[in-house]
Amino acid sequence: MSKSNSDPVLACNGLTVGYSNTPILRDIHCTFEQGQFISLLGPNGAGKTTLLRTLSRHLPPLSGSVAVMGRELQAMPALDLARIMAVVLTNKISPPLFSVYEFVALGRYPHTNYLGTLNFHDKESILQSLQAVHAANLASRPFSDLSDGERQKVLVARALAQEPKLLLLDEPTIHLDLKHRVEVMSILRDLCRTKGITVIASLHDVDVAAKVSDQVALIKDSSVQHYGAPEEVLTQQAVTTLYDFDKAEFNSRLGGIELRSDGNSGKAFVLAGMASGSHVYRMLAKKGFSFATGVLHTNDLDFFVADSLGGTCITVPAMETINGTATAKAHEQLAQCDVVIDCGFALGNHNMANGELLQTALEMGKPLFSLRTPDAGKKLNTQNGNYIQLKNVAELITTLDNYLPGKQHGLKTAGPAHMKEV
Amino acid sequence: MTTSEQTLSIARGFPAMRRQSTVFLLLVMTTLAMMVLNIGIGSIEYTPQQIWQVLFDQTNDKIAHNIIWNIRLPRAVAAIFGGAYLAAAGLLLQIFFRNPIVGPYILGISSGATLMVSFVMLTSVTVGITVFQPFMNTLAAFIGAYTVMMIVLAIASKIRGIITLLIVGLMMGYLCGAVTAILTALAEKEKIKGFVLWQLGSFSGFKWDEIGLLLFLGGAVLILLFFQSKPLNAFLLGEEYAASMGVNIKRFRMLILLCACLLAGMVTSMAGPVAFIGMAVPHMARLSFATSDNRILIPGACLMGACVSSLCDLLARTILAPVELPLSAITAFFGAPIVIGLLLKRRVKL
């Protein structure tokens, strides 16, 4: 970790990777600095693994070059490289009769003598590696008995025992449950922060990548299309193009992916605001409804979610009182809807107009499903309207299913599977 | 750092080490005991004391001297080295293919060696150079073994999978067997008898120059292998991990295959094809030493192989004495069930 070394940990110069004269990625120029977390993102088959295999010297580059700490990768002696670079691969390995400790000890390979005898420093390093991945308690367990998540952590520990400056991981979180997915990612991030290790990983979860990476490389159509900080690179547009999203959208502000509906179950108008509507939108999209919503302020969480889900949003700028133009648009949408949903938002000066919209909906004779508390509901004039009081979203789901029986639902039965509250 | 380093190293290291030294000691003693039995038991029985006297020249019994020095001792020593080398070759192949049910016999390597040896023994190629008989046979066996190895390897690299290897090995065995059969059919009568006896597999009739070759060439290979146990261990994680840890894969692969073929070919050329020891013994060693660490397994499997093949040889000689059973008939009896058992347990990955 000497600061004097000005060479980047890894640098690709006009690198073309692929298998035996079939280039998969062309002309890559990237530098990877010390202590950075770099994610390779892209659809399956884009070439993430091929790139990683080239960087780890399992594949020769078709053209161009890779420099490791300023040295030409292809010319480095295997042991020198092993002291700088360690890998975690996807192939399932299950060496028999290895304890976790012995398995991790294999990572000491480039540091031990010709018989692989472990000295005090080696043992300390093995233990530290196990601790770094929170797996010291697994040390005496047989390697073949580990769960997928534990195994992945131990694989990382083995790589760490090499005391590398650079760690390459191919799909480190694939096949892992959520707990281990989160744990492995936070372990990797800690390695960058505390040990100054450069981590390069191919990842599937764009939302996770956005949250942990210092740099992301978007790989598609035989090239690295974007390379830079995720805050810059991972725009909604870039992610949609990267994965050819049709019915989904990545929202960098929400930091996640929203799944849009095909909209053939019917159309709902959602009266929401102040984050009261986000889970209702998602539920509607899940059920295949299209929806319009309003009137929302442009700083409202509901707006970001509804927009990502492809709902029609009627908005006014942040901090402004809802005006006549917006209400007029809302009236228009309201008229086209099959049902109206009131998310039970609080009413104040800024959104008084939304309260009036509720009345309008009732006057239009639209069925109004309300999540408002019964007390708050009483304040509305509900006598001559189709006002349906609901206790929670679960009840809303069941009611919606029964209310539109003729429409095409994904699932017709309103069983317990739908009762999950978001 | 307040680590539990000491507790850990105690927890890991010592009981395992104690167990391993015990197993080593037991194996050494059993092997020695088997050797004494092998020398002592036969048409004329000798007590350990008599054997001692003959070996250290304290008796004038010419017959005993002759039987022990020229028949029993070479055979006992050959069984020990043959078993050890086959086991080591099997261990190497199992690591190389990362497949627990391979061995020189199963992969057809022994058949390849047999074929080439039959070529030397049955045709007139060797006329005039019979002086080099053991060397000639060993060289032929090695060439045969290596050729088959390369063919199996070429096919295995195209189609991955444990069963593929088994089938390819089996087919190579059939092919080599077919050619050997043709050679036998065409050969002169007086040459056939010796060849057929050899082909049944036996440690009998070893000459001291053959033993010398076995000892020095094989010993050199074993020592070389022992110092390769570190990369062999790394290889247990697969070629890609091994490469990433600093193993020079190309050179190493070459070395391992050469050593395996040399060991298996050498034994086959002298003792004939011996079934299953190369496959079964590494498993027995792994289980009794409870480790995959090749620093322990290489000597361990050799000892275990020596022990098992001595036992099998003893059984072959004594079960239906004076009729001697083919060695492979005995070894197959405990080798084949192990293959089937491994397949049934689906412990197909190494």
Tab-separated table of N, CA, C and O in Angstrom, chain A residues 309-345:
chain	number	residue	atom	x	y	z
A	309	LEU	N	-42.879	3.720	-12.209
A	309	LEU	CA	-43.788	2.634	-12.541
A	309	LEU	C	-44.566	2.935	-13.819
A	309	LEU	O	-45.368	2.124	-14.264
A	310	GLY	N	-44.334	4.109	-14.367
A	310	GLY	CA	-44.980	4.459	-15.620
A	310	GLY	C	-46.403	4.966	-15.451
A	310	GLY	O	-47.194	4.949	-16.403
A	311	GLY	N	-46.753	5.398	-14.240
A	311	GLY	CA	-48.094	5.966	-14.041
A	311	GLY	C	-48.184	7.369	-14.612
A	311	GLY	O	-47.175	8.060	-14.763
A	312	THR	N	-49.394	7.767	-14.943
A	312	THR	CA	-49.601	9.146	-15.402
A	312	THR	C	-49.616	10.037	-14.174
A	312	THR	O	-50.445	9.856	-13.286
A	313	CYS	N	-48.679	10.975	-14.111
A	313	CYS	CA	-48.582	11.813	-12.920
A	313	CYS	C	-49.044	13.229	-13.225
A	313	CYS	O	-48.570	13.846	-14.179
A	314	ILE	N	-49.935	13.691	-12.393
A	314	ILE	CA	-50.329	15.102	-12.494
A	314	ILE	C	-49.635	15.809	-11.348
A	314	ILE	O	-49.818	15.455	-10.183
A	315	THR	N	-48.788	16.772	-11.692
A	315	THR	CA	-47.918	17.355	-10.661
A	315	THR	C	-47.990	18.862	-10.623
A	315	THR	O	-48.391	19.520	-11.593
A	316	VAL	N	-47.596	19.369	-9.490
A	316	VAL	CA	-47.297	20.800	-9.362
A	316	VAL	C	-45.898	20.892	-8.779
A	316	VAL	O	-45.457	19.957	-8.108
A	317	PRO	N	-45.190	21.991	-9.046
A	317	PRO	CA	-43.837	22.115	-8.494
A	317	PRO	C	-43.855	22.037	-6.971
A	317	PRO	O	-44.880	22.328	-6.342
A	318	ALA	N	-42.693	21.660	-6.429
A	318	ALA	CA	-42.577	21.512	-4.982
A	318	ALA	C	-42.957	22.806	-4.267
A	318	ALA	O	-42.735	23.902	-4.790
A	319	MET	N	-43.505	22.669	-3.112
A	319	MET	CA	-43.827	23.787	-2.210
A	319	MET	C	-44.983	24.661	-2.700
A	319	MET	O	-45.354	25.602	-2.030
A	320	GLU	N	-45.510	24.401	-3.873
A	320	GLU	CA	-46.591	25.284	-4.347
A	320	GLU	C	-47.955	24.688	-4.043
A	320	GLU	O	-48.119	23.474	-3.947
A	321	THR	N	-48.926	25.556	-3.904
A	321	THR	CA	-50.291	25.113	-3.687
A	321	THR	C	-50.830	24.566	-5.005
A	321	THR	O	-50.494	25.059	-6.079
A	322	ILE	N	-51.630	23.500	-4.905
A	322	ILE	CA	-52.171	22.886	-6.114
A	322	ILE	C	-53.141	23.864	-6.787
A	322	ILE	O	-54.039	24.401	-6.136
A	323	ASN	N	-52.896	24.088	-8.085
A	323	ASN	CA	-53.678	25.114	-8.761
A	323	ASN	C	-54.733	24.522	-9.696
A	323	ASN	O	-54.866	23.314	-9.846
A	324	GLY	N	-55.426	25.393	-10.357
A	324	GLY	CA	-56.552	25.012	-11.210
A	324	GLY	C	-56.158	24.165	-12.410
A	324	GLY	O	-56.869	23.211	-12.752
A	325	THR	N	-55.029	24.483	-13.030
A	325	THR	CA	-54.598	23.716	-14.210
A	325	THR	C	-54.425	22.253	-13.862
A	325	THR	O	-54.869	21.358	-14.578
A	326	ALA	N	-53.747	22.010	-12.743
A	326	ALA	CA	-53.495	20.645	-12.313
A	326	ALA	C	-54.815	19.929	-12.015
A	326	ALA	O	-55.017	18.777	-12.430
A	327	THR	N	-55.715	20.601	-11.300
A	327	THR	CA	-56.984	19.964	-10.959
A	327	THR	C	-57.766	19.631	-12.214
A	327	THR	O	-58.421	18.588	-12.294
A	328	ALA	N	-57.708	20.498	-13.194
A	328	ALA	CA	-58.422	20.248	-14.444
A	328	ALA	C	-57.925	18.961	-15.102
A	328	ALA	O	-58.718	18.113	-15.538
A	329	LYS	N	-56.592	18.830	-15.112
A	329	LYS	CA	-56.003	17.596	-15.673
A	329	LYS	C	-56.461	16.381	-14.879
A	329	LYS	O	-56.763	15.327	-15.434
A	330	ALA	N	-56.492	16.544	-13.563
A	330	ALA	CA	-56.899	15.442	-12.700
A	330	ALA	C	-58.335	15.041	-13.010
A	330	ALA	O	-58.649	13.849	-13.076
A	331	HIS	N	-59.190	16.004	-13.222
A	331	HIS	CA	-60.598	15.734	-13.573
A	331	HIS	C	-60.663	14.859	-14.819
A	331	HIS	O	-61.409	13.883	-14.874
A	332	GLU	N	-59.853	15.258	-15.792
A	332	GLU	CA	-59.810	14.524	-17.062
A	332	GLU	C	-59.480	13.045	-16.831
A	332	GLU	O	-60.157	12.140	-17.311
A	333	GLN	N	-58.411	12.821	-16.046
A	333	GLN	CA	-57.962	11.460	-15.764
A	333	GLN	C	-59.009	10.697	-14.960
A	333	GLN	O	-59.274	9.515	-15.199
A	334	LEU	N	-59.560	11.390	-14.016
A	334	LEU	CA	-60.556	10.802	-13.123
A	334	LEU	C	-61.707	10.220	-13.937
A	334	LEU	O	-62.191	9.117	-13.670
A	335	ALA	N	-62.114	10.972	-14.947
A	335	ALA	CA	-63.252	10.571	-15.756
A	335	ALA	C	-62.982	9.248	-16.486
A	335	ALA	O	-63.901	8.466	-16.727
A	336	GLN	N	-61.702	8.999	-16.817
A	336	GLN	CA	-61.367	7.791	-17.593
A	336	GLN	C	-61.165	6.557	-16.730
A	336	GLN	O	-60.929	5.469	-17.240
A	337	CYS	N	-61.207	6.725	-15.409
A	337	CYS	CA	-60.793	5.620	-14.549
A	337	CYS	C	-61.935	4.695	-14.180
A	337	CYS	O	-63.089	5.093	-14.123
A	338	ASP	N	-61.565	3.422	-13.923
A	338	ASP	CA	-62.551	2.449	-13.466
A	338	ASP	C	-62.774	2.573	-11.961
A	338	ASP	O	-63.890	2.416	-11.492
A	339	VAL	N	-61.702	2.781	-11.254
A	339	VAL	CA	-61.821	2.910	-9.799
A	339	VAL	C	-60.953	4.064	-9.319
A	339	VAL	O	-60.026	4.485	-10.000
A	340	VAL	N	-61.281	4.559	-8.146
A	340	VAL	CA	-60.480	5.612	-7.542
A	340	VAL	C	-60.008	5.096	-6.179
A	340	VAL	O	-60.772	4.457	-5.461
A	341	ILE	N	-58.746	5.329	-5.909
A	341	ILE	CA	-58.210	4.879	-4.622
A	341	ILE	C	-57.709	6.089	-3.848
A	341	ILE	O	-56.949	6.910	-4.379
A	342	ASP	N	-58.145	6.151	-2.611
A	342	ASP	CA	-57.705	7.242	-1.740
A	342	ASP	C	-56.748	6.647	-0.721
A	342	ASP	O	-57.109	5.757	0.043
A	343	CYS	N	-55.507	7.118	-0.767
A	343	CYS	CA	-54.486	6.500	0.086
A	343	CYS	C	-54.516	7.028	1.517
A	343	CYS	O	-53.695	6.610	2.332
A	344	GLY	N	-55.391	7.927	1.806
A	344	GLY	CA	-55.512	8.390	3.183
A	344	GLY	C	-54.445	9.363	3.604
A	344	GLY	O	-54.042	9.396	4.744
A	345	PHE	N	-53.956	10.161	2.631
A	345	PHE	CA	-52.944	11.177	2.933
A	345	PHE	C	-53.535	12.259	3.839
A	345	PHE	O	-54.752	12.453	3.885
